Amino acid sequence: MKILQNISLKPFNTFGMDVPAKYFAFFQTSDQLLEILSSDICASSDTLLLGGGSNLLFTKNINGIVLKDEIKGIELLQETDEHYFVKVGAGEVWHDFVMYCVQKGYAGLENLALIPGCVGASPMQNIGAYGVEIKDVFHSLEAMHIKDKSVNVFLNKDCEFGYRESVFKNKYKNQFAITSVTFKLQKKPSYNITYGAISKELENMGVKDLSLHAISQAVINIRQSKLPNPIEIGNAGSFFKNPEIDVKHFETIQHDYPSIIGYATGENRIKLAAGWLIEQCGWKGYREGDAGCYAKQALVLVNYGNAKGEDVLQLSEKIIASVEAKFGVRLEREVNIM
Ligand code: FAD
Ligand code: EPU
């Protein structure tokens, strides 16, 4: 186990921000993690756990220690009449794990294909896409407490999952290193193709018989058609969350903007498409230096090459202010600002 010094984080975040970390270490096992956390450097530094760096915006130098989770392994723990219980190392690449499940016939994750990042970060914001969130198939996770080094198991109910939320972003922020996640996957798939353009895409693909593979491919096709590939253009997916407002507020906006997009999420609550709000304010395709608002999806902020984290953050502030001025809706960031 080696603690490196003054390491550029540019290869470790999908925005491609070039900031140095004072200390940096990789770990492949829980024992290595324990060893690093027990070091004098960890005892006296702030700790940042890192997966694929696809939901982070670095705006300044990191003066603490960055720990890159590389714990691998996929294990079928248990099989019942209806379910497979699969335990996965936090450092496994999310999309590779989804495709592994598709190939094995473990159902439940196919709508979540092509989300960047690692398995360990998936519970952090309860990742979601195309009508599925990981809370729907999450069984439990194991995590080491960063300070007292205890090993803890969190069941689904302990994680307090919400839309892009969990306890790990809130009351337990920066307190745990997730080492594995166990999923409860179905033997008999219940295909979910009602959301967005999935059924249309399946039709375009000429699919007659639904399968896990066909659904994952439809999701991949849709995502590739609108989201920028971080290898080509720096980004962290949706920069903001889709906001919720009450029905009265929605109707007021709808009166002036009949094309507004909103979905009922509960009694008296409507979720708006933040991408639509941002587009209406004229930001879609906007570029200021190398920071911009993506031309095919206004919810995604991008780094065309040499933008600084601060440039993207400032652009996000201008967008928040203009959406609030026009619609009276305050956008919240989804991306973690460091
Ligand atoms: P990182 O960015 O490395 O970390 C994110 C947060 O989790 C940080 O706070 C970090 O400290 C913490 N963390 C990471 N690993 C651990 C660990 N082992 N233990 C404790 N804390 C940890 N998200 C969606 O929900 N749905 C989408 O459809 C989606 N689409 C995207 C599309 C693109 C093109 C991109 C670039 C991003 C997209 N995202 C999406 C966001 C992102 O991919 C997810 O949030 C993903 O889960 C982040 O994983 P990561 O490993 O890169 O996490
Ligand atoms: N829209 C616009 N203009 C835009 C972008 C979108 O009008 O510039 C409209 C679309 O036409 C559509 C609606 O907004 O009617 C929703 O758009 P889309 O289906 O692209 O999804 P989204 O709400 O923008 C959310 C998630 C994505 C997830 C997709 C698919 C959030 C913050 N984002 O995006 O997650 O992949 O749905 O389920 O909830 C992420 O979290 O990083 C992410 C990419």
Short mmCIF file of C-alpha atoms in Angstrom, two decimals, residues 96-291:
data_model
loop_
_atom_site.label_atom_id
_atom_site.label_comp_id
_atom_site.label_asym_id
_atom_site.label_seq_id
_atom_site.Cartn_x
_atom_site.Cartn_y
_atom_site.Cartn_z
CA ASP A 96 -19.83 -3.82 -17.23
CA PHE A 97 -21.77 -5.18 -14.26
CA VAL A 98 -25.10 -4.34 -15.94
CA MET A 99 -24.02 -6.17 -19.10
CA TYR A 100 -22.81 -9.13 -17.01
CA CYS A 101 -26.32 -9.38 -15.50
CA VAL A 102 -27.96 -9.06 -18.92
CA GLN A 103 -25.81 -11.89 -20.22
CA LYS A 104 -26.49 -14.10 -17.17
CA GLY A 105 -30.24 -13.43 -17.31
CA TYR A 106 -30.33 -11.56 -13.97
CA ALA A 107 -33.13 -9.05 -14.49
CA GLY A 108 -33.63 -5.56 -13.08
CA LEU A 109 -30.65 -3.48 -14.15
CA GLU A 110 -31.11 -3.46 -17.95
CA ASN A 111 -32.66 0.06 -17.98
CA LEU A 112 -29.56 1.36 -16.21
CA ALA A 113 -27.11 0.46 -18.98
CA LEU A 114 -24.37 2.91 -19.93
CA ILE A 115 -24.45 5.00 -16.77
CA PRO A 116 -20.78 5.85 -16.19
CA GLY A 117 -18.97 5.21 -12.93
CA CYS A 118 -18.50 2.38 -10.47
CA VAL A 119 -20.79 0.13 -8.46
CA GLY A 120 -19.70 1.67 -5.13
CA ALA A 121 -21.10 5.08 -6.05
CA SER A 122 -24.42 3.72 -7.32
CA PRO A 123 -26.19 3.96 -3.93
CA MET A 124 -24.77 7.44 -3.22
CA GLN A 125 -27.43 9.17 -5.28
CA ASN A 126 -29.62 6.13 -5.95
CA ILE A 127 -28.76 6.25 -9.64
CA GLY A 128 -31.71 6.16 -11.98
CA ALA A 129 -32.69 6.19 -15.63
CA TYR A 130 -35.59 5.16 -17.84
CA GLY A 131 -38.05 4.45 -15.05
CA VAL A 132 -35.73 2.42 -12.76
CA GLU A 133 -33.68 3.43 -9.72
CA ILE A 134 -31.23 1.18 -7.93
CA LYS A 135 -33.42 1.25 -4.83
CA ASP A 136 -35.75 -1.06 -6.80
CA VAL A 137 -33.13 -3.84 -6.86
CA PHE A 138 -30.79 -2.87 -4.02
CA HIS A 139 -30.52 -5.35 -1.15
CA SER A 140 -27.65 -4.08 1.03
CA LEU A 141 -24.15 -2.67 1.08
CA GLU A 142 -21.04 -2.93 3.19
CA ALA A 143 -19.12 0.16 4.16
CA MET A 144 -16.18 1.00 6.39
CA HIS A 145 -16.46 3.98 8.68
CA ILE A 146 -13.65 6.36 7.72
CA LYS A 147 -12.80 7.42 11.27
CA ASP A 148 -13.53 4.44 13.57
CA LYS A 149 -12.89 1.86 10.80
CA SER A 150 -15.90 -0.27 11.80
CA VAL A 151 -17.52 -2.40 9.08
CA ASN A 152 -21.24 -1.67 8.69
CA VAL A 153 -24.06 -3.24 6.73
CA PHE A 154 -26.82 -0.98 5.40
CA LEU A 155 -30.08 -2.56 4.25
CA ASN A 156 -32.33 -0.89 1.69
CA LYS A 157 -34.43 0.87 4.35
CA ASP A 158 -31.31 2.20 6.13
CA CYS A 159 -30.19 4.07 3.02
CA GLU A 160 -33.22 6.42 2.92
CA PHE A 161 -33.19 6.43 -0.86
CA GLY A 162 -34.98 9.22 -2.70
CA TYR A 163 -34.72 10.83 -6.11
CA ARG A 164 -30.93 11.24 -6.51
CA GLU A 165 -30.60 11.01 -2.72
CA SER A 166 -29.45 8.69 0.07
CA VAL A 167 -28.12 8.92 3.63
CA PHE A 168 -24.61 8.94 2.17
CA LYS A 169 -25.20 12.35 0.57
CA ASN A 170 -26.84 13.68 3.70
CA LYS A 171 -26.44 12.69 7.36
CA TYR A 172 -23.54 10.29 6.64
CA LYS A 173 -21.82 12.53 4.08
CA ASN A 174 -18.07 11.74 3.82
CA GLN A 175 -18.30 9.24 6.69
CA PHE A 176 -18.22 5.86 4.93
CA ALA A 177 -16.24 4.05 2.26
CA ILE A 178 -18.56 1.65 0.44
CA THR A 179 -16.75 -1.62 -0.27
CA SER A 180 -19.49 -3.79 -1.84
CA VAL A 181 -23.12 -3.67 -2.89
CA THR A 182 -25.55 -6.62 -2.98
CA PHE A 183 -28.40 -6.57 -5.49
CA LYS A 184 -31.61 -8.61 -5.44
CA LEU A 185 -32.26 -9.39 -9.09
CA GLN A 186 -35.24 -11.16 -10.62
CA LYS A 187 -35.30 -14.55 -12.29
CA LYS A 188 -38.47 -13.70 -14.15
CA PRO A 189 -38.03 -10.30 -15.75
CA SER A 190 -40.74 -7.65 -15.43
CA TYR A 191 -39.79 -5.55 -18.42
CA ASN A 192 -40.13 -1.81 -17.97
CA ILE A 193 -40.42 -0.11 -21.34
CA THR A 194 -43.02 2.55 -20.65
CA TYR A 195 -40.57 5.35 -19.91
CA GLY A 196 -39.38 7.87 -22.48
CA ALA A 197 -38.45 6.63 -25.90
CA ILE A 198 -37.69 2.97 -25.06
CA SER A 199 -40.67 1.38 -26.80
CA LYS A 200 -40.18 3.58 -29.86
CA GLU A 201 -36.52 2.65 -30.02
CA LEU A 202 -37.35 -1.07 -29.69
CA GLU A 203 -39.71 -0.63 -32.62
CA ASN A 204 -36.99 1.10 -34.67
CA MET A 205 -34.67 -1.77 -33.83
CA GLY A 206 -37.25 -4.21 -35.19
CA VAL A 207 -37.47 -6.10 -31.87
CA LYS A 208 -40.38 -8.56 -31.81
CA ASP A 209 -39.57 -10.48 -28.62
CA LEU A 210 -38.54 -8.47 -25.60
CA SER A 211 -35.36 -9.51 -23.85
CA LEU A 212 -32.95 -8.02 -21.32
CA HIS A 213 -30.45 -7.61 -24.11
CA ALA A 214 -32.89 -5.75 -26.40
CA ILE A 215 -33.91 -3.34 -23.63
CA SER A 216 -30.32 -2.60 -22.61
CA GLN A 217 -29.44 -1.98 -26.28
CA ALA A 218 -32.42 0.36 -26.73
CA VAL A 219 -31.32 2.33 -23.65
CA ILE A 220 -27.73 2.46 -24.96
CA ASN A 221 -28.93 3.76 -28.33
CA ILE A 222 -31.08 6.50 -26.78
CA ARG A 223 -28.35 7.58 -24.40
CA GLN A 224 -25.73 7.70 -27.14
CA SER A 225 -28.01 9.87 -29.27
CA LYS A 226 -28.32 12.66 -26.70
CA LEU A 227 -25.65 12.46 -24.01
CA PRO A 228 -22.04 13.50 -24.67
CA ASN A 229 -19.42 10.79 -24.32
CA PRO A 230 -17.07 12.02 -21.56
CA ILE A 231 -14.10 10.66 -23.51
CA GLU A 232 -14.88 13.23 -26.21
CA ILE A 233 -16.44 16.11 -24.23
CA GLY A 234 -15.96 16.54 -20.48
CA ASN A 235 -19.21 16.33 -18.49
CA ALA A 236 -20.87 14.67 -15.50
CA GLY A 237 -24.30 13.89 -16.95
CA SER A 238 -27.24 15.97 -15.71
CA PHE A 239 -25.76 18.90 -13.83
CA PHE A 240 -29.05 19.72 -12.09
CA LYS A 241 -31.90 17.65 -10.67
CA ASN A 242 -35.37 17.83 -12.16
CA PRO A 243 -37.24 20.12 -9.72
CA GLU A 244 -40.62 19.46 -8.12
CA ILE A 245 -43.26 22.13 -7.65
CA ASP A 246 -46.87 22.16 -6.53
CA VAL A 247 -49.76 21.92 -8.97
CA LYS A 248 -50.80 25.56 -8.52
CA HIS A 249 -47.34 26.80 -9.43
CA PHE A 250 -47.28 24.41 -12.40
CA GLU A 251 -50.61 25.75 -13.69
CA THR A 252 -49.40 29.33 -13.40
CA ILE A 253 -46.34 28.54 -15.54
CA GLN A 254 -48.45 26.44 -17.94
CA HIS A 255 -50.76 29.38 -18.50
CA ASP A 256 -47.89 31.35 -20.07
CA TYR A 257 -45.94 28.35 -21.47
CA PRO A 258 -48.41 25.68 -22.59
CA SER A 259 -45.61 23.39 -23.81
CA ILE A 260 -44.10 23.00 -20.31
CA ILE A 261 -43.15 19.39 -19.50
CA GLY A 262 -44.22 18.00 -16.12
CA TYR A 263 -45.08 14.63 -14.56
CA ALA A 264 -47.24 14.08 -11.48
CA THR A 265 -45.13 12.49 -8.72
CA GLY A 266 -47.58 12.52 -5.85
CA GLU A 267 -50.55 14.35 -4.54
CA ASN A 268 -50.19 17.99 -5.58
CA ARG A 269 -46.59 17.52 -6.80
CA ILE A 270 -45.30 17.87 -10.35
CA LYS A 271 -41.76 17.11 -11.49
CA LEU A 272 -40.51 19.43 -14.21
CA ALA A 273 -37.96 18.67 -16.92
CA ALA A 274 -35.06 20.95 -15.94
CA GLY A 275 -33.65 20.57 -19.47
CA TRP A 276 -36.80 22.21 -20.85
CA LEU A 277 -36.63 25.10 -18.33
CA ILE A 278 -32.97 25.73 -19.19
CA GLU A 279 -33.64 25.54 -22.93
CA GLN A 280 -36.50 28.08 -22.59
CA CYS A 281 -34.05 30.48 -20.96
CA GLY A 282 -31.89 30.32 -24.08
CA TRP A 283 -28.91 28.42 -22.65
CA LYS A 284 -28.99 25.32 -24.84
CA GLY A 285 -25.81 25.29 -26.95
CA TYR A 286 -24.43 28.36 -25.12
CA ARG A 287 -20.65 28.48 -24.75
CA GLU A 288 -18.47 30.77 -22.68
CA GLY A 289 -14.78 29.97 -23.27
CA ASP A 290 -14.58 26.20 -22.86
CA ALA A 291 -17.54 25.90 -20.48
#
